[in-house]
Short mmCIF file of C-alpha atoms in Angstrom, two decimals:
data_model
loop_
_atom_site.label_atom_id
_atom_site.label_comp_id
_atom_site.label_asym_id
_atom_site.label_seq_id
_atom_site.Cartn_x
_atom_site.Cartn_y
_atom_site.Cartn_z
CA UNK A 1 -7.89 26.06 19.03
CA UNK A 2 -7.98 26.10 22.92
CA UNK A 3 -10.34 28.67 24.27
CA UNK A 4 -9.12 31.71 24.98
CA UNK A 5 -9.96 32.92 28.59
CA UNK A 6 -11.53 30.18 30.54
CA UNK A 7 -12.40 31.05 33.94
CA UNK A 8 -10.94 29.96 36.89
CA UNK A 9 -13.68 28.52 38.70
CA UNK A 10 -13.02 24.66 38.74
CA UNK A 11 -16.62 23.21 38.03
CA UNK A 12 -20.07 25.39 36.53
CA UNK A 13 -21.23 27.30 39.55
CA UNK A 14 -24.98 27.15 40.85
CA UNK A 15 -27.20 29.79 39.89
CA UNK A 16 -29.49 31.04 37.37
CA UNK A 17 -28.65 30.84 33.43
CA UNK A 18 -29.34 33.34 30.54
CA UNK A 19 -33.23 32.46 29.91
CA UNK A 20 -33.37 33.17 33.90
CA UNK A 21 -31.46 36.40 34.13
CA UNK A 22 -32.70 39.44 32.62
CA UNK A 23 -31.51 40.52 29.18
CA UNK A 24 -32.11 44.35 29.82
CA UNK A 25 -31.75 46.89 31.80
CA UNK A 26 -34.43 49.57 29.62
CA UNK A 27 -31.45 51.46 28.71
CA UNK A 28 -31.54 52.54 25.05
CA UNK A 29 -28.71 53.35 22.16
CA UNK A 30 -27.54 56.57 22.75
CA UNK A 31 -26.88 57.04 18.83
CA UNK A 32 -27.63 55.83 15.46
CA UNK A 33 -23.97 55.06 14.38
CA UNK A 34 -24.03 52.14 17.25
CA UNK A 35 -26.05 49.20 15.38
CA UNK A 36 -24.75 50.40 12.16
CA UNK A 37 -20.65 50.26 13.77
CA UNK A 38 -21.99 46.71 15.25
CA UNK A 39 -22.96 45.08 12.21
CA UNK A 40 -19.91 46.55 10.28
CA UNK A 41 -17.46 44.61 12.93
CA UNK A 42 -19.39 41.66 12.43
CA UNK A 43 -20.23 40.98 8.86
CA UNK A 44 -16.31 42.17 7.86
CA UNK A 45 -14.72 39.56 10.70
CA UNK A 46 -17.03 36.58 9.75
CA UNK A 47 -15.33 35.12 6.98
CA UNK A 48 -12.35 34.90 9.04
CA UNK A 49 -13.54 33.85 11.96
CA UNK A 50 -15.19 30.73 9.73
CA UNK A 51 -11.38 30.18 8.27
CA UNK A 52 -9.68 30.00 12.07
CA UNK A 53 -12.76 28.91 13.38
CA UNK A 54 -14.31 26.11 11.24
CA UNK A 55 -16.16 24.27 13.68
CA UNK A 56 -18.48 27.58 14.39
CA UNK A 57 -17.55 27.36 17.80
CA UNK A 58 -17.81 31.21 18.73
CA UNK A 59 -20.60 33.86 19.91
CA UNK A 60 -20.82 37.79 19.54
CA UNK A 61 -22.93 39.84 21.00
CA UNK A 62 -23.78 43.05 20.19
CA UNK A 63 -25.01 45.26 23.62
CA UNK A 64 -25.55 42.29 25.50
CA UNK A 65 -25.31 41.43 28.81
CA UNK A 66 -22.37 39.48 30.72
CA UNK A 67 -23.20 38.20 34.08
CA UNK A 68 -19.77 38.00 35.78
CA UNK A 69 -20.89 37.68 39.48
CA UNK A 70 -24.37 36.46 41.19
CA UNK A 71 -25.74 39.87 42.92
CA UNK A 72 -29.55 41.02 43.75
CA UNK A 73 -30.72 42.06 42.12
CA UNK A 74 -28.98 40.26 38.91
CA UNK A 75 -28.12 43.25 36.40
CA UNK A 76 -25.82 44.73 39.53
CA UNK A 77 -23.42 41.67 38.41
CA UNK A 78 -23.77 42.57 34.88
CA UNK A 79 -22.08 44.22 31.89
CA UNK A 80 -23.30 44.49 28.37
CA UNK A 81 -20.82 46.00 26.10
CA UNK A 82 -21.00 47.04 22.75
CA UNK A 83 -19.81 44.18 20.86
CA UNK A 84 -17.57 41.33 22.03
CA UNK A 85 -16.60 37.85 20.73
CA UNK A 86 -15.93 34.77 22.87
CA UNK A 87 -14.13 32.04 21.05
CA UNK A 88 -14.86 28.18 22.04
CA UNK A 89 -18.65 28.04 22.68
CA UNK A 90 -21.44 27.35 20.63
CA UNK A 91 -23.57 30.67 19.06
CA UNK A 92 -26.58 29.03 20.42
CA UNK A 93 -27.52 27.23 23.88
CA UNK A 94 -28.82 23.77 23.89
CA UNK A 95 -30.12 24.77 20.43
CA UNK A 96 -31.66 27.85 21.88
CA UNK A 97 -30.49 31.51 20.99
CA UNK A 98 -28.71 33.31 23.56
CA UNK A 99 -30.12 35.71 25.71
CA UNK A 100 -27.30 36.71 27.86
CA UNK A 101 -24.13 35.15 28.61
CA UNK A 102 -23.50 33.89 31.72
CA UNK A 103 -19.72 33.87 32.56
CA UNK A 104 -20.09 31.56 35.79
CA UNK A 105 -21.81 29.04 33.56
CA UNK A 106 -19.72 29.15 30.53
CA UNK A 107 -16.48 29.89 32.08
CA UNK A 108 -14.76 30.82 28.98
CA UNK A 109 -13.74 34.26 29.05
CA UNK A 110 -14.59 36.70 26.44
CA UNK A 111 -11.36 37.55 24.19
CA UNK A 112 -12.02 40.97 23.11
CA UNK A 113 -14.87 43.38 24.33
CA UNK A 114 -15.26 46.66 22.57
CA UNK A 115 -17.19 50.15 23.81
CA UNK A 116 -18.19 53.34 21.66
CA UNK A 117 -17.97 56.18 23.49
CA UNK A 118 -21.64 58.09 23.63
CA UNK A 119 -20.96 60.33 26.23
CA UNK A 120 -17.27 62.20 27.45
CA UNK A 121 -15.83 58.63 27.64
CA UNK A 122 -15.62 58.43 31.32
CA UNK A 123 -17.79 55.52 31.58
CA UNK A 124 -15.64 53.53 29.42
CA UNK A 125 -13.17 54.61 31.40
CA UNK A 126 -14.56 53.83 34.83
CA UNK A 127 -11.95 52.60 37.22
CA UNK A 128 -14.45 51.89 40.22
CA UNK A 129 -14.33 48.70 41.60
CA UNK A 130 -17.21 46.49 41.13
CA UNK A 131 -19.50 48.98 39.03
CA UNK A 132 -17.14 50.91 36.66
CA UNK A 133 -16.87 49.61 33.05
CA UNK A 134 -12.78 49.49 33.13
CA UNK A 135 -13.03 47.99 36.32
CA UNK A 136 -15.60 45.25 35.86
CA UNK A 137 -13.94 44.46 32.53
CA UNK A 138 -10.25 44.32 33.91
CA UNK A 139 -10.85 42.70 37.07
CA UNK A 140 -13.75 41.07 36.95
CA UNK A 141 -14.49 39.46 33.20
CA UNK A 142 -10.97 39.50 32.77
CA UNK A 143 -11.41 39.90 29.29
CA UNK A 144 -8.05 39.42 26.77
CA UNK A 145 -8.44 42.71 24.53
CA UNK A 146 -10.19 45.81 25.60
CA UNK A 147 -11.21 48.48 23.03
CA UNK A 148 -12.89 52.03 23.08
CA UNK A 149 -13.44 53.76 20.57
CA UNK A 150 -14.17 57.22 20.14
CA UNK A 151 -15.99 58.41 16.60
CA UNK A 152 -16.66 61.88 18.03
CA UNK A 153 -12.97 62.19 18.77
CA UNK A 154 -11.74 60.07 16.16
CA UNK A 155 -10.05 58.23 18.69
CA UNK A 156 -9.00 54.45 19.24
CA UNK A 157 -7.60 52.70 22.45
CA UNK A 158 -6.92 49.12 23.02
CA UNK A 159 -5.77 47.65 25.83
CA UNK A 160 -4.15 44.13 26.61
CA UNK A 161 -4.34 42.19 29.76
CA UNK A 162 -0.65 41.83 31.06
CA UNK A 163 -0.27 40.39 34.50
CA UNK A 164 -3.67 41.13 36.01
CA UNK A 165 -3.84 44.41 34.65
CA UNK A 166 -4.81 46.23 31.41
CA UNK A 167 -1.86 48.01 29.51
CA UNK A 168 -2.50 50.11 26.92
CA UNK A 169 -1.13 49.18 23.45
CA UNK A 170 0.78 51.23 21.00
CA UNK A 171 -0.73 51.59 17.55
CA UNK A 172 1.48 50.48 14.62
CA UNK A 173 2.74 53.11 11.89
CA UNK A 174 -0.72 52.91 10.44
CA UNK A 175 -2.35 53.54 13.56
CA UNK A 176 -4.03 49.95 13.85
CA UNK A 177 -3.83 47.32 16.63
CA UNK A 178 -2.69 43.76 15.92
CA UNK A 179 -5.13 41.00 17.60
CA UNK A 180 -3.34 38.07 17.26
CA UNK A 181 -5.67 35.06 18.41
CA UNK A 182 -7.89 36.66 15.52
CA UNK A 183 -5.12 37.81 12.82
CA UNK A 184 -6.50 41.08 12.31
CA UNK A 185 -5.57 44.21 12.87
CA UNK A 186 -8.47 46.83 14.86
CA UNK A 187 -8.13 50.48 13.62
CA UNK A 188 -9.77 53.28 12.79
CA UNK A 189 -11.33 53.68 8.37
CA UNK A 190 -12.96 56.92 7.43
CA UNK A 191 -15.38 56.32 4.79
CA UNK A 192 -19.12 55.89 3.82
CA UNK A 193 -21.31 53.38 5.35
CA UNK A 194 -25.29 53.09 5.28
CA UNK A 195 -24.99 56.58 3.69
CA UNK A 196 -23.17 57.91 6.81
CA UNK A 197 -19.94 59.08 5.79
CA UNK A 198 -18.04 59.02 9.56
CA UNK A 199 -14.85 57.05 11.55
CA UNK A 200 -16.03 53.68 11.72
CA UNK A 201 -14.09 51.05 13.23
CA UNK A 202 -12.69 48.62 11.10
CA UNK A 203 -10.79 45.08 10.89
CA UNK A 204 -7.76 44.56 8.81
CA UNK A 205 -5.90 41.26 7.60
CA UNK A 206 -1.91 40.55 8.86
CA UNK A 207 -0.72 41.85 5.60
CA UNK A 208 -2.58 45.36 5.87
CA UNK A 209 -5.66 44.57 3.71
CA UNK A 210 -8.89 46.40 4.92
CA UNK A 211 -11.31 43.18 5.53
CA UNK A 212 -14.63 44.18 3.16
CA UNK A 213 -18.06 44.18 4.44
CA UNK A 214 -20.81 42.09 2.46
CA UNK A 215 -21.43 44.90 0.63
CA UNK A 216 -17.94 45.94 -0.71
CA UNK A 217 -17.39 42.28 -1.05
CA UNK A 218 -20.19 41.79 -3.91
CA UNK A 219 -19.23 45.47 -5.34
CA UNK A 220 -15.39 44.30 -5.63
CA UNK A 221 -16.73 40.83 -7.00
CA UNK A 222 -18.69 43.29 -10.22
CA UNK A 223 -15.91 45.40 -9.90
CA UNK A 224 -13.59 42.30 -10.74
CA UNK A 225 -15.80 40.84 -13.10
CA UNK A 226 -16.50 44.30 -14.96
CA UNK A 227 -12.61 44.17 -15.29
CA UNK A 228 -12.58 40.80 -16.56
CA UNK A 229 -15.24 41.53 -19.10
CA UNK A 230 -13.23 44.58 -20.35
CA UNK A 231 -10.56 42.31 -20.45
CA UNK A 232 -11.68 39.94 -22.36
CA UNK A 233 -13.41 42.54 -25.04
CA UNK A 234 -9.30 43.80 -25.23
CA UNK A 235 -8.30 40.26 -25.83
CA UNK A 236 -10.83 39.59 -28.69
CA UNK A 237 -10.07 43.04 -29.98
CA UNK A 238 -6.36 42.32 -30.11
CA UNK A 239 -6.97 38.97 -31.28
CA UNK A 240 -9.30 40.30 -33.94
CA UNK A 241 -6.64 43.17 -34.93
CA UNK A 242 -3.68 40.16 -34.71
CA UNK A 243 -5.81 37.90 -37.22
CA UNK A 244 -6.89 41.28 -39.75
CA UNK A 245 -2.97 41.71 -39.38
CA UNK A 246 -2.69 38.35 -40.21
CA UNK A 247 -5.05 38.91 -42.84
CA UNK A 248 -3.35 41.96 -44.59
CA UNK A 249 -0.22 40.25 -44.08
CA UNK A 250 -1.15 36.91 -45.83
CA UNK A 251 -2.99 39.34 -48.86
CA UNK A 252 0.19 41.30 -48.65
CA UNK A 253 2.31 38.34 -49.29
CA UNK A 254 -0.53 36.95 -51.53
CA UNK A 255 -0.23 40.33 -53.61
CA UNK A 256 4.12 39.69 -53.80
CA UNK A 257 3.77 36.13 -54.40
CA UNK A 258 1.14 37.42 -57.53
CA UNK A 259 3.91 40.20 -58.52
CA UNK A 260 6.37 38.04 -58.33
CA UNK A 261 4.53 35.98 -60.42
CA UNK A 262 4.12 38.14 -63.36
CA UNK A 263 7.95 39.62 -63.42
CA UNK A 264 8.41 35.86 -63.76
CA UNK A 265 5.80 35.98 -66.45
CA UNK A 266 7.93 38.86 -67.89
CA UNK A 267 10.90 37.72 -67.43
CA UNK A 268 10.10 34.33 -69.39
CA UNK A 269 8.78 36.76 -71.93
CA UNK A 270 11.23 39.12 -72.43
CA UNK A 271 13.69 35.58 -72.12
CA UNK A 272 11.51 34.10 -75.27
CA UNK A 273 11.69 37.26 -76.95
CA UNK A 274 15.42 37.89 -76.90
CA UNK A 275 15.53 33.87 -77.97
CA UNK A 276 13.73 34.67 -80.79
CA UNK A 277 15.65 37.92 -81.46
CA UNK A 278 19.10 35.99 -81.25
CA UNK A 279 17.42 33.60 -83.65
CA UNK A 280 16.43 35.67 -86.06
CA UNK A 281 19.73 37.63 -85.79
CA UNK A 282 21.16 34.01 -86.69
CA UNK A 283 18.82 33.78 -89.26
CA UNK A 284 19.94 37.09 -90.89
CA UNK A 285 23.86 36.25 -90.30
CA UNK A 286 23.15 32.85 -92.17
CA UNK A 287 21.47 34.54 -94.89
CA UNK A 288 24.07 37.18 -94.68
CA UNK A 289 26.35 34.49 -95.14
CA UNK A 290 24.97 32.53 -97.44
CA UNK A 291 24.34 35.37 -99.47
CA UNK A 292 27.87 36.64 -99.94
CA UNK A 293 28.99 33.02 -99.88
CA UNK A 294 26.29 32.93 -103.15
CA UNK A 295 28.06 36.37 -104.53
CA UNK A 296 31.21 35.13 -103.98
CA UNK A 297 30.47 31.73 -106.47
CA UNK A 298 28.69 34.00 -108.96
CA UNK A 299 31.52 36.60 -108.99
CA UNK A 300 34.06 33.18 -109.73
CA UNK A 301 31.35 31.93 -112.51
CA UNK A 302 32.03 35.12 -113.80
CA UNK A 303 35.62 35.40 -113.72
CA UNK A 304 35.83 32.29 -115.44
CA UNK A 305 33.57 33.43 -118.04
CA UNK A 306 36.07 36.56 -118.53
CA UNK A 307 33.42 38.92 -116.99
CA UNK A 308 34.56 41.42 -114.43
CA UNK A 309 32.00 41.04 -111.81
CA UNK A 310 32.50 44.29 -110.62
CA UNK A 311 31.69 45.60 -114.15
CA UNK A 312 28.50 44.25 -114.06
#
């Protein structure tokens, strides 16, 4: 990806560099949410930024400096907002850690610089040439995407650099602010951080997705696997009712093939029985028969011996 913002100056200008130039001015953090809303911006945009940015070209700085013009004494040509990100140079400098940056040496501009409002909000708002914040940040650093944001307030501006000048964007429907170089979204998430329960300001992805911190990121990885774990105990529960299902079924059908069994066992009985019935009921018909056949002869024999068998 081309850098965004590189200055106009055609070749590195003459003049001190960042281990030269002071990296204070004495001034200290006028609250305790600052750090805290620092690191939060940071450690939720990183894995992003190593997705678009794979080659690990890009620096952040959190409340420090940007020289943007050589003065005397040097902090008069100097900035340091809250947090900003400049995409196309190298977090360190010839291998050493940056302790300023130096726009007349890099000459890549910053693409978003962001303020938190410690005061009424009039020096983020500053519109004096050469000295005030807006100013300085609109005119001089030139900077892509400006942002001040306003916990106190609960309030959230962003600007855009259109022709020279910054215009101030509309929020979408969810009151966020699309960044595109970054795909992320810049708005305003009311919750708990570092036990501080506050606005903080917050990145979202391009399909509305709050981007987690570290933190969030290892509780919704237990969370997940918590979930897959009761998951899995439902699975072998189910599978364990499904095979004692199985289980009474197969007995079930073990039981009706074992019924089945003995009406057959019956059934032949009963079968054998009425066999032998019918042949004993043969048996007495033959006898039957053979006995009134037998009467029959002897009541002849008699008849021809004159005897009236019916006499007898």
């Amino acid at each position: 990806m081309t850098p965004v913002g590189v200055a106009d100056a055609p070749e590195v200008l003459a003049g001190p560099d960042h281990t030269q130039l002071p990296d204070s001015d004495g001034a200290m953090v006028t609250n305790f949410q600052e750090f805290p809303l620092s690191f939060l911006l940071l450690d939720c945009l990183q894995p992003i930024l190593k997705i678009l940015f794979p080659d690990g070209r890009y620096a952040i700085g959190q409340d420090a400096g940007i020289y943007w013009r050589l003065t005397d004494p040097p902090l008069d040509g100097c900035k340091a907002p809250d947090w900003f990100l400049v995409i196309g140079v190298p977090p360190l400098l010839d291998g050493v850690g940056r302790r300023s940056y130096v726009l007349w040496r890099e000459r890549v501009i910053p693409l978003i610089l962001i303020e938190f409002v410690s005061g009424d909000g009039s020096e983020e708002h500053d519109r004096t040439p050469n000295t005030g914040k807006f100013w300085v940040y609109e005119q001089g650093i030139r900077a892509p995407y400006y942002a001040i944001f306003d916990a106190d307030n609960d309030r959230l501006e962003v600007y855009e650099l259109r022709d020279g000048r910054y215009v101030a964007l509309t929020p979408n429907e969810y009151g966020r602010f699309l960044i595109p170089p970054l795909r992320v979204e810049l708005g305003i998430w009311h919750g708990r951080f570092l036990s501080m329960e506050l606005p903080w300001l917050r990145w979202w992805d391009n399909e509305g997705n709050l981007l987690p911190s570290s933190d969030e990121y290892i509780e919704q990885e237990k969370q997940r696997a918590r979930r897959e774990r009761r998951q899995a105990k439902l699975e072998k529960q189910r599978a364990e009712q499904a095979e004692g299902r199985t289980e009474q079924e197969k007995q079930r059908a073990t039981q009706a093939e074992s019924r089945t069994e003995r009406e057959k066992q019956r059934a032949e009985k009963e079968k054998r029985r009425a066999e032998r019935e019918k042949q004993r009921a043969e048996q007495e018909k033959q006898r039957a028969e053979t006995a009134e056949e037998n009467s029959k002869r002897l009541a002849e024999k008699l008849r021809a011996l004159g005897i009236d068998p019916d006499a007898v």
